[in-house]
Coordinates of C-alpha atoms in Angstrom, one line a residue:
X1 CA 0.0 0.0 0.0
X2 CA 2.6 2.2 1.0
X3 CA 5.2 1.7 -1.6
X4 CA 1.8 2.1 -4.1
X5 CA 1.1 5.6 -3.1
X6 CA 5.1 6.3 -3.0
X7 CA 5.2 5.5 -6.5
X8 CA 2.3 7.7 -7.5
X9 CA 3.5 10.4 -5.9
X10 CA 7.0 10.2 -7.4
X11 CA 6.2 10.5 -11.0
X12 CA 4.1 13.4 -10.2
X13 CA 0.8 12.7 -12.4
X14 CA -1.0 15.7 -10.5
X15 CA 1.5 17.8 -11.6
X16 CA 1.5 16.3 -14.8
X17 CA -2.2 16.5 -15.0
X18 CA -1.9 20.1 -14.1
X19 CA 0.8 21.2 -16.8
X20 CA -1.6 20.2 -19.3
X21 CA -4.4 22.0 -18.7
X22 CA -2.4 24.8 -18.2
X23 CA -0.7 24.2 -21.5
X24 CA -4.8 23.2 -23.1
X25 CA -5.7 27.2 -21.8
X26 CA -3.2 28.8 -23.0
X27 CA -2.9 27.0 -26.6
X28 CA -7.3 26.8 -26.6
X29 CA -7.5 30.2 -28.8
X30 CA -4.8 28.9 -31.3
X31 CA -5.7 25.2 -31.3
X32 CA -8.0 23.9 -33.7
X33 CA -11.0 22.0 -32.6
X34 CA -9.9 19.0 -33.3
X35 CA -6.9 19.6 -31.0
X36 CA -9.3 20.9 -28.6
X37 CA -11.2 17.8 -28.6
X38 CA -8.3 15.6 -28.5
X39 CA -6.5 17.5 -25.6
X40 CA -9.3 17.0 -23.4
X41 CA -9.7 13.5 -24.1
X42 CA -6.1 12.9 -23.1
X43 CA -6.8 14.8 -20.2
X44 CA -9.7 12.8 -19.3
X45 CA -7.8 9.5 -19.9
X46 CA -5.1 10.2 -17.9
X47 CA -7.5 11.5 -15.0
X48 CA -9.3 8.0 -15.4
X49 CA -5.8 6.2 -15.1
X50 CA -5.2 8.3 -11.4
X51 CA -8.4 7.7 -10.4
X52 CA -8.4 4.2 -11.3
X53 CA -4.7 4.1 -9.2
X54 CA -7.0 6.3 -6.2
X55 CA -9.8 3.8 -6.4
X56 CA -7.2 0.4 -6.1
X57 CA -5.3 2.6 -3.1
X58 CA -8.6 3.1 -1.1
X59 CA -10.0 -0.4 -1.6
X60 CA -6.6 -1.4 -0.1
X61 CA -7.3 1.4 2.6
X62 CA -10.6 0.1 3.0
X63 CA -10.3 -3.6 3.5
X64 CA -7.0 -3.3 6.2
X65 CA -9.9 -1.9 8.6
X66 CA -12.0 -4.7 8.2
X67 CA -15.6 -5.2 7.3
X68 CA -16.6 -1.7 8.9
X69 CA -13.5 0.1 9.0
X70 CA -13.4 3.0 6.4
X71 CA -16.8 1.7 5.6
X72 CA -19.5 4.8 6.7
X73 CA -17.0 7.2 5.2
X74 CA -17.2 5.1 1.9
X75 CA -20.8 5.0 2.1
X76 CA -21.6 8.4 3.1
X77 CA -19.3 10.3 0.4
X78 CA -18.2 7.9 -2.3
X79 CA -21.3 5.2 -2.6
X80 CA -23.7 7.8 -4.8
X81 CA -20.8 7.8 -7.4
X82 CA -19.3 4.3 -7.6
X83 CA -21.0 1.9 -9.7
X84 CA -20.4 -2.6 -10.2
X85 CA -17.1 -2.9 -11.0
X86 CA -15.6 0.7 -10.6
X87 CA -12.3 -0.9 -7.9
X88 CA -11.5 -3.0 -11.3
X89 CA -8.3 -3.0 -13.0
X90 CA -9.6 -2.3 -16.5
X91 CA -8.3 -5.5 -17.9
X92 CA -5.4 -7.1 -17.4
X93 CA -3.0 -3.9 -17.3
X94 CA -1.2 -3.7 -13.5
X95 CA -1.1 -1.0 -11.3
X96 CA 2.6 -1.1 -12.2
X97 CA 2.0 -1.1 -15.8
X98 CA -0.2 2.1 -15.4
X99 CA 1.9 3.9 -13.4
X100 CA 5.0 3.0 -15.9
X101 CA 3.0 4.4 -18.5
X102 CA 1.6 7.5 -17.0
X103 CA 5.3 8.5 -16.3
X104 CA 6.6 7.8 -20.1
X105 CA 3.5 10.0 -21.2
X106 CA 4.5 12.5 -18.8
X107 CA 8.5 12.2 -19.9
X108 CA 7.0 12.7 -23.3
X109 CA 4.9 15.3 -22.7
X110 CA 8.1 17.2 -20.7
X111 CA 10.3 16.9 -23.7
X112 CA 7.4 17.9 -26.1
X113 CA 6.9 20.7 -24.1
X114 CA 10.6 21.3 -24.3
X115 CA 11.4 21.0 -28.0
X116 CA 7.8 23.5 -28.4
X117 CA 9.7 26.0 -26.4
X118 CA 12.9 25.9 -28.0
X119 CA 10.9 26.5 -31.2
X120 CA 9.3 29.1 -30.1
X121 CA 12.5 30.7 -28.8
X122 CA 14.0 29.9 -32.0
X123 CA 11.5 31.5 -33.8
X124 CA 11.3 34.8 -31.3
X125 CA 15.0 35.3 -32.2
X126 CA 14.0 35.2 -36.2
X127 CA 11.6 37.4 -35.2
X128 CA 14.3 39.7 -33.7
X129 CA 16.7 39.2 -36.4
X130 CA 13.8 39.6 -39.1
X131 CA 12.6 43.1 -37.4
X132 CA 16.6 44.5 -36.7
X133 CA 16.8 43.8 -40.3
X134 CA 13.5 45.4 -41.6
X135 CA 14.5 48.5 -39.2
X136 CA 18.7 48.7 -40.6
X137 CA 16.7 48.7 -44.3
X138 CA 14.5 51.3 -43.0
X139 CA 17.4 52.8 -41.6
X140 CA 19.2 52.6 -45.1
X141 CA 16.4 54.2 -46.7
X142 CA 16.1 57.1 -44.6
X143 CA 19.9 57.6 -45.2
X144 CA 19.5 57.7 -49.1
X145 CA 16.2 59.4 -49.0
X146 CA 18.4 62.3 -46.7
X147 CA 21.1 62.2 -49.5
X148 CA 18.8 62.0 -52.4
X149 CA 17.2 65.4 -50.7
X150 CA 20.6 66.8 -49.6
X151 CA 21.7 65.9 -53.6
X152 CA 18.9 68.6 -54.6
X153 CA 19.3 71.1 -52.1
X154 CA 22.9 71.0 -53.8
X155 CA 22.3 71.3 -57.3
X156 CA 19.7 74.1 -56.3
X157 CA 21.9 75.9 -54.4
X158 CA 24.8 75.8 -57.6
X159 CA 21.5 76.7 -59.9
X160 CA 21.0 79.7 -58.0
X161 CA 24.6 80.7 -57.2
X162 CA 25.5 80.3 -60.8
X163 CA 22.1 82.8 -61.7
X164 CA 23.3 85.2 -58.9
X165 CA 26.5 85.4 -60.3
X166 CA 25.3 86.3 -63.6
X167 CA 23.1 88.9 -61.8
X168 CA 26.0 90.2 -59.5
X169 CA 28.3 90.4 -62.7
X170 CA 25.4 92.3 -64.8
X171 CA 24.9 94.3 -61.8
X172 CA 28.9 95.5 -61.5
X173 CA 29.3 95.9 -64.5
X174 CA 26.5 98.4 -65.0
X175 CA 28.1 99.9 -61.8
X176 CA 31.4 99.9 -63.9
X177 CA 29.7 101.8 -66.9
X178 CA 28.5 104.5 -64.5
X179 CA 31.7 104.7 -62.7
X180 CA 33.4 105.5 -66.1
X181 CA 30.8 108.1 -66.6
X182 CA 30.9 109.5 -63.4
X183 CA 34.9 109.6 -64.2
X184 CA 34.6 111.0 -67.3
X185 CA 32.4 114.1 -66.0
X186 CA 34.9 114.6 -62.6
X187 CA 38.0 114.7 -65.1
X188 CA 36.3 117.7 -66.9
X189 CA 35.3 119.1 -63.7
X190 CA 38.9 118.7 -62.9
X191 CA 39.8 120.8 -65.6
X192 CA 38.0 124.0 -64.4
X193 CA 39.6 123.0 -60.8
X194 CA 43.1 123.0 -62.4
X195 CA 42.5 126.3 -63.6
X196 CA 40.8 128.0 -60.6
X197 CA 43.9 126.0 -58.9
X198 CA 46.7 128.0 -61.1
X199 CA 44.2 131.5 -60.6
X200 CA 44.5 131.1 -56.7
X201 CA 48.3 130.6 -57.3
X202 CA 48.9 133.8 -59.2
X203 CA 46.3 135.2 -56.7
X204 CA 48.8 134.4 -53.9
X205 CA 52.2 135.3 -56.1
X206 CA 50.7 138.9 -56.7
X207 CA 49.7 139.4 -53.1
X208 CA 53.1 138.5 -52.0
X209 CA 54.9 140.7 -53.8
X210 CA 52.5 143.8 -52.3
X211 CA 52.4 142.0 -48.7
X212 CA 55.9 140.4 -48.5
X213 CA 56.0 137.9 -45.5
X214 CA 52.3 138.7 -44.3
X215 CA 50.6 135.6 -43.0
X216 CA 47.3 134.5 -44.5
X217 CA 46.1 132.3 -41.8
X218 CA 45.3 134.6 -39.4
X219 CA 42.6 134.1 -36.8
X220 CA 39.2 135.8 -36.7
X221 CA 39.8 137.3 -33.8
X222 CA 40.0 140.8 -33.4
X223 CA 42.3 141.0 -30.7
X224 CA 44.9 139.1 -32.9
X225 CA 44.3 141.2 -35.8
X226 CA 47.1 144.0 -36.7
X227 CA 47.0 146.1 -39.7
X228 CA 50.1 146.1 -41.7
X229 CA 51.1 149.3 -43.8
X230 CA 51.2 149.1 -47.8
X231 CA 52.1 151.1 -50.4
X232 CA 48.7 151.0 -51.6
X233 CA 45.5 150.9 -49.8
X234 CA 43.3 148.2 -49.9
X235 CA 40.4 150.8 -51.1
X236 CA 41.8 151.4 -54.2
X237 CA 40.5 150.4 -57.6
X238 CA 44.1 148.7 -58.2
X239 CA 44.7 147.2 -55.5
X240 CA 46.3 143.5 -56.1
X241 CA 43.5 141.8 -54.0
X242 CA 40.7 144.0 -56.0
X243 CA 42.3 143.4 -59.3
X244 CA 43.1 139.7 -59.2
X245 CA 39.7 138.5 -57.4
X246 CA 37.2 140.6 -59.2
X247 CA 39.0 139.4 -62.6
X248 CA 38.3 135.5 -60.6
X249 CA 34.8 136.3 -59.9
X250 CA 34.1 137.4 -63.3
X251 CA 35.3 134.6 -64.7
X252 CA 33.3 132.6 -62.4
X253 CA 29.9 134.1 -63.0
X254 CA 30.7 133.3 -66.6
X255 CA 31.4 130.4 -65.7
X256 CA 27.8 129.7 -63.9
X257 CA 26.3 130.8 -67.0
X258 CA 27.9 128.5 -69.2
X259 CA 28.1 125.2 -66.9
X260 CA 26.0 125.6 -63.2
X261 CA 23.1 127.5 -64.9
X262 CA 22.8 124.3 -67.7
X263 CA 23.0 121.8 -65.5
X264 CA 20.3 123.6 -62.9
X265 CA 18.2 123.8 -65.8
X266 CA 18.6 119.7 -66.8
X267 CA 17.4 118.7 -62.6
X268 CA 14.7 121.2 -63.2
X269 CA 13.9 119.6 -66.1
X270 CA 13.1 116.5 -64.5
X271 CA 10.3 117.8 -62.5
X272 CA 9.0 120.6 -64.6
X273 CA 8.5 120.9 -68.3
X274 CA 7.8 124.4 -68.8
X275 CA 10.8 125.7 -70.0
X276 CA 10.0 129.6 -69.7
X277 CA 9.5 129.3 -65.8
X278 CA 12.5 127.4 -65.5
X279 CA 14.5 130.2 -66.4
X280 CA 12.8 132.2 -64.3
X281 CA 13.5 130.0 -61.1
X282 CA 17.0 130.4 -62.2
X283 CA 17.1 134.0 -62.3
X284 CA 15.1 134.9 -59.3
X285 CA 17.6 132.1 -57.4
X286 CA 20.6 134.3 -58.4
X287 CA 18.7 137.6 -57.7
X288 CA 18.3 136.4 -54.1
X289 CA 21.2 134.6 -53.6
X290 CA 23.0 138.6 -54.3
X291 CA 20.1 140.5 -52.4
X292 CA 20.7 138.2 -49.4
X293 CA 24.6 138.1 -49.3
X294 CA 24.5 142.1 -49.6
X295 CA 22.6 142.3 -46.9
X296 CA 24.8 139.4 -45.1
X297 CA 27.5 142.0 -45.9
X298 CA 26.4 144.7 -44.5
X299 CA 26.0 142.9 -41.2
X300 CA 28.9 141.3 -41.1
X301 CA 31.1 144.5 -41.9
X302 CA 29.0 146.6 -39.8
X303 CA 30.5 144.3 -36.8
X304 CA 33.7 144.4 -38.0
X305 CA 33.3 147.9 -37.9
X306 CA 32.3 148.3 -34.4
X307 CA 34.6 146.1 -33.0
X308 CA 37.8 148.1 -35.1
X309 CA 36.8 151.1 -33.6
X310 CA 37.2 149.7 -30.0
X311 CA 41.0 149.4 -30.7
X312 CA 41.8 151.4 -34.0
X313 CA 44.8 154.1 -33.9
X314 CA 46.4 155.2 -36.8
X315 CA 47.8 156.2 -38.8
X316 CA 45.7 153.9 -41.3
X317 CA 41.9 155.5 -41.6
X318 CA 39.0 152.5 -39.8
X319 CA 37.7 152.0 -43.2
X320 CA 41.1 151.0 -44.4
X321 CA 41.7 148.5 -41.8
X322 CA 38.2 147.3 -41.7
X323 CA 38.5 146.3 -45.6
X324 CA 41.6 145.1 -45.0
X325 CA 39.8 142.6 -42.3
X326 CA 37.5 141.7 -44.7
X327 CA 40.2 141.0 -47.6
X328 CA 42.0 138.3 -44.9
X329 CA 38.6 136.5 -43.4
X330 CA 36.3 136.8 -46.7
X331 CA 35.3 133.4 -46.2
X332 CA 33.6 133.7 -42.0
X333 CA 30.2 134.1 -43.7
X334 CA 26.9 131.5 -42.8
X335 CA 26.6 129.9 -45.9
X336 CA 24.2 127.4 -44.8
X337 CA 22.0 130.1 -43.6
X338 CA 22.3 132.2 -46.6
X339 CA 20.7 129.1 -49.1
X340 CA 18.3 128.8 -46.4
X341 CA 17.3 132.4 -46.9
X342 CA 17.2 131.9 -50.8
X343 CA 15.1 129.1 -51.2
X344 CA 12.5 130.5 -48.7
X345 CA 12.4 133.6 -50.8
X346 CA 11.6 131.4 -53.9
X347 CA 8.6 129.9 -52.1
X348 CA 7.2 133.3 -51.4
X349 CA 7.7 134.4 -55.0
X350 CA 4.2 134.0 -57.0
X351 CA 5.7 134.0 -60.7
X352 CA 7.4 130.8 -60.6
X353 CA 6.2 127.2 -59.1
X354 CA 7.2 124.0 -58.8
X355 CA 5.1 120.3 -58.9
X356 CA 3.7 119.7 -55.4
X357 CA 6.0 116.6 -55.3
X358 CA 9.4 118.9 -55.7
X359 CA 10.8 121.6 -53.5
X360 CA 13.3 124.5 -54.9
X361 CA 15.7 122.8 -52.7
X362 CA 16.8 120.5 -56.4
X363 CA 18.5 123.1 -56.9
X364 CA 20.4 123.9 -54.0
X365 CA 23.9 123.3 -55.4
X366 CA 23.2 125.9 -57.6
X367 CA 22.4 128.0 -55.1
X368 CA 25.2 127.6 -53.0
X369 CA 27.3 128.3 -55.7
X370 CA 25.4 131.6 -56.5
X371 CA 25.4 132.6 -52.6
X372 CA 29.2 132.3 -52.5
X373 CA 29.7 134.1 -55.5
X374 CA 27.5 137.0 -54.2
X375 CA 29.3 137.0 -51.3
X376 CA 32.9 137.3 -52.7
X377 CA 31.8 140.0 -54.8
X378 CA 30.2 141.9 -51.9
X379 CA 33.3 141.3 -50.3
X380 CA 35.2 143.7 -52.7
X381 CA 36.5 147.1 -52.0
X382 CA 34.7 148.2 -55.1
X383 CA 31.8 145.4 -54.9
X384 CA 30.7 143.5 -57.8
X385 CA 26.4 143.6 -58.3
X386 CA 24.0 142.7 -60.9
X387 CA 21.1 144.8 -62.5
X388 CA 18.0 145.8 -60.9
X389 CA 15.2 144.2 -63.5
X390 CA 11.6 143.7 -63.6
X391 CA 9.5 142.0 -66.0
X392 CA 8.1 144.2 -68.6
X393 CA 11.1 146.4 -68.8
X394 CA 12.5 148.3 -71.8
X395 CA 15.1 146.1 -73.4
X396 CA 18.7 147.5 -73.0
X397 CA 20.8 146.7 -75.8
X398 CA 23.8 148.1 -73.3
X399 CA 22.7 145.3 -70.7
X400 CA 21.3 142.4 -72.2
X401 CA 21.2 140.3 -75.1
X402 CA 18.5 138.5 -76.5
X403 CA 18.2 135.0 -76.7
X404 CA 17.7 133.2 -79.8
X405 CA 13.7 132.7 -79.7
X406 CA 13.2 136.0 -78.9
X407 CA 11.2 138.2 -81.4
X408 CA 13.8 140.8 -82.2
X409 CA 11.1 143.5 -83.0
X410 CA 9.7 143.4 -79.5
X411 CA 10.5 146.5 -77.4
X412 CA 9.6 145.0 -74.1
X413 CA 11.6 142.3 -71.8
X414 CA 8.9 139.6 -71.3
X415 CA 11.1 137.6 -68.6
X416 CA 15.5 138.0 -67.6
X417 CA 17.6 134.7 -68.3
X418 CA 20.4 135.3 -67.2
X419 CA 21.1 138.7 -65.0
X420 CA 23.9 141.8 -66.2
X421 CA 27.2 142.0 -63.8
X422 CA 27.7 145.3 -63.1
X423 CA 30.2 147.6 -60.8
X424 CA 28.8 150.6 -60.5
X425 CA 27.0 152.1 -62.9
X426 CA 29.6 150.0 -65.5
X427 CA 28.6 147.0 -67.0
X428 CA 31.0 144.4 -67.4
X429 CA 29.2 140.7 -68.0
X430 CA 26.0 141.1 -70.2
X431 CA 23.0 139.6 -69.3
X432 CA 20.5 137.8 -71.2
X433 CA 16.6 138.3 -71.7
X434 CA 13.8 136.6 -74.1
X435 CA 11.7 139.8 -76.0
X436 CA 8.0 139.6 -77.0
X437 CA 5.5 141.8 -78.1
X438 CA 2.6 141.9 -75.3
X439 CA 5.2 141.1 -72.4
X440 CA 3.3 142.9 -69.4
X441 CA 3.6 143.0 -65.7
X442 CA 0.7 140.8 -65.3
X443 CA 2.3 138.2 -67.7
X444 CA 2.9 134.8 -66.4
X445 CA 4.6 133.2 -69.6
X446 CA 4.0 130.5 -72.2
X447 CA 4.6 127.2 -71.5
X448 CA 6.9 126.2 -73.7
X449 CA 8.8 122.6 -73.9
X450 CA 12.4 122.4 -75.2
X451 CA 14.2 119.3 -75.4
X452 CA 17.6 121.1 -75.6
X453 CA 19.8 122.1 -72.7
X454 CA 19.9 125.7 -73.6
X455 CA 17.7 128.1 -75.3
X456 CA 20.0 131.2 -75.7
X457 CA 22.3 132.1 -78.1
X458 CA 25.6 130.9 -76.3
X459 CA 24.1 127.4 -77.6
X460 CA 26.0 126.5 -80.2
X461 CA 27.5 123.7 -82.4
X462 CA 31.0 123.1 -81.0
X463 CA 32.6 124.1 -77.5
X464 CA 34.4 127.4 -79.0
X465 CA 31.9 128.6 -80.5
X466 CA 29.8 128.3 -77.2
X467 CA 33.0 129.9 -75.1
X468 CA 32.9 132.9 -77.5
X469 CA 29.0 133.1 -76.6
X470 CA 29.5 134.1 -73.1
X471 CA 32.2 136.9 -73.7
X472 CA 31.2 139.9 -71.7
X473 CA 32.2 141.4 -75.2
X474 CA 30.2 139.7 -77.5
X475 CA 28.0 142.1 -78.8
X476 CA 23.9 141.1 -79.5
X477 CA 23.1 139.9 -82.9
X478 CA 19.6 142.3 -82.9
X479 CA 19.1 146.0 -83.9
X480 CA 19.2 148.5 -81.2
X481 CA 15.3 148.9 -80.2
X482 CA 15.9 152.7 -81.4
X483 CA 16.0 151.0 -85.3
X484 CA 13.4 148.6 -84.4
X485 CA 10.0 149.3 -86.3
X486 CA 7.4 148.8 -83.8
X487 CA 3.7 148.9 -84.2
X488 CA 3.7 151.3 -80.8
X489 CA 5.2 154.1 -83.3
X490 CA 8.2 156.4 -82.6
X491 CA 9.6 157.1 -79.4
X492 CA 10.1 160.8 -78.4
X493 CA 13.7 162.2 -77.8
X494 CA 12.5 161.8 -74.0
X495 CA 12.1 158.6 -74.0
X496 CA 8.3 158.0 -74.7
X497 CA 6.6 156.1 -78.0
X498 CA 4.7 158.6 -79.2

């Protein structure tokens, strides 16, 4: 009995029992039903073969305590269940026969079990394997999909280098063509600078032969200003300093009329179309430009003056050694303020206008130009000045000439071009004004468009001609009005047309 029950415990058929329906759960989703079937069958078998071994063990039990030992437990729990027969062996097979088999099917079923879960770890490590493989490939692809992408951001890049290449090179080499230009216009500016170059040097050569070793550079100061004694004095017509500068300044005002006035009249161009009040902007801007340096002048000299006088002794008169201040500072005057002055006497002047997008400031070099000329020739001993003029005006053949669309029959000034330099009552630059019959003071001008650059009659085919054009002694190509025939009649020996 004892060595029974040993051997049934020893090869574990509980445990056995209980590995397989634990295996029959887990495998019951992915078993057919077949497989189902059959599991449970085995299980059932195997269950019939330990009971069948139970049943033997407690009919062994059972008889060791006699006819009523064991019995009332028997009948009271197992009787309803057992039927004829049940304590038989099942044929001829032994308990040791059963027990030898259920411990092969149980060595079986431990190495089945075995070689299943080697497969199944064999088959988690393709699995493994398979995905590492599937993510280096995805891996790969990502790699030339990067370079494929990195390959296209290149070529783009060299596409659009290469095209901003060509545009930079286009683009400097336009800025090359202007440079040349630009060039080309400083090297004939250069020109006039050499020459107003060599006229300050002679300038400087004749005042030191009046002035011997007198410095130039002397401070505006007038406690460090001494008067030096000449053989001339500095208010006389020939004086070096008014000799050699008012023959500059002449020059120079020519100079404006030939060059400064032109290119004024091209940037006013650019705004305005009417030709006629062009000119007129011109002229009032130099009629302001002298009207406000004279009066500049007079305050500036009038301080000079009073600060002299403080410490003036002789023998040398104060006029003397306030012009010869003047002649060694002529250049501490405001020219800033000066052009300020001139442009906002433009804006108040009602016969010449602008487009409301433009100022009279386009023409503020010009101005600056005129405002320092003005100056300088205020700045004389014997001051420089141009003609008082109005619209309207008899034409003076002594003063003016007319310009080449003028009507040379016309009595009357009907606008001033360019104004007449005069010292005194001595003219010494001619002017320029455009004639017309019915020129009144109420007359604002015809519009009229020109696509030249000049409409007087220093325009002219080649540059000498043109330089001969604005000689001061170039005489006008029209009749004096006194041999004009004129529709108003014949004028009175007192100066009325009768």
């Amino acid at each position: 009995m004892a060595d029974s029950l040993r051997r049934l415990v020893n090869i574990g058929t509980f445990t056995v029992l209980q590995d397989k329906l634990e295996k029959w759960l887990s495998d019951y989703y992915i078993n057919t039903c077949d497989q189902n079937v059959a599991r449970g069958c085995e299980i059932i078998e195997l269950n019939a073969k330990v009971q069948g071994q139970l049943f033997k063990l407690l009919s062994v039990c059972a008889s060791d305590g006699g006819m009523y030992g064991g019995a009332n437990i028997i009948k009271s729990r197992l009787l309803p269940w057992l039927g004829q027969n049940f304590f038989t062996s099942g044929g001829s097979v032994t308990a040791d026969t059963s027990l030898s088999v259920l411990a092969e099917a149980s060595a079986k079923d431990r190495e089945i079990n075995d070689l299943q879960d080697m497969y199944e770890k064999s088959m988690d490590d393709l699995e493994r394997d398979l995905e590492s493989m599937k993510t280096e490939n995805q891996d790969l692809r990502d790699e030339l999909a990067d370079t494929k992408v990195e390959l296209d951001r290149s070529m783009r890049a060299s596409t659009s280098e290469k095209m901003f290449t060509d545009v930079e090179t286009s683009e400097l080499r336009r800025k090359l063509a202007d440079a040349q230009d630009e060039i080309a216009k400083l090297r004939v500016r250069a020109g006039l600078v050499d020459d107003y170059e060599r006229k300050m040097r002679n300038l400087r050569d004749e005042l030191s032969l009046s002035y011997g070793k007198r410095d130039y550079n002397l401070s505006d100061s007038m406690t460090s200003y001494r008067y030096t004694s000449r053989i001339t004095t500095p208010l006389a017509i020939d004086d070096p300093v008014q000799r050699v500068r008012q023959q500059n300044l002449v020059a120079r005002f020519n100079d404006m009329f030939a060059q400064d006035r032109l290119d004024a009249l091209d940037t006013l161009r650019r705004y305005s179309d009417d030709h006629e009040n062009n000119q007129r902007i011109i002229y009032c801007a130099v009629s302001e430009a002298f009207s406000t340096a004279k009066l500049a002048f007079r305050q500036f000299k009038m301080k000079v003056r009073a600060n002299l006088a403080k410490t003036h002794y002789g023998p040398e008169t104060l006029e003397e050694a306030v012009q010869d201040y003047i002649n060694r500072n002529s250049d501490l005057y405001d020219l800033p303020g000066m052009v300020s002055d001139v442009i906002r006497a433009l804006n108040r002047n009602p016969k010449i206008f602008l487009p409301p997008d433009a100022t009279f400031a386009i023409v503020q070099p010009f101005i600056r130009e005129a405002c320092k000329l003005a100056w300088q020739m205020s700045a004389l001993a014997h001051p420089l000045d141009i003609a008082a003029s109005t619209d309207a005006e008899l034409f003076d053949d002594n003063k003016y000439r007319r310009s080449y669309d003028s009507e040379y029959t016309a009595p009357l000034v009907n606008h001033h071009i360019w104004p007449c330099l005069m010292q005194g009552i001595k003219t010494l630059v001619k002017g320029e004004a455009l004639t017309r019959r019915g020129a009144s003071l109420t007359s604002s001008g015809r519009r009229s468009r020109s696509p030249t650059r000049s409409l007087s009659p220093t325009r002219a085919l080649s540059p000498s001609f043109r330089s001969r054009s604005v000689s001061p002694l170039r005489r006008s190509r029209c009749p004096s009005p006194r041999r004009c025939l004129s529709p108003l009649g014949r004028r009175s020996p007192t100066g009325r047309w009768l």
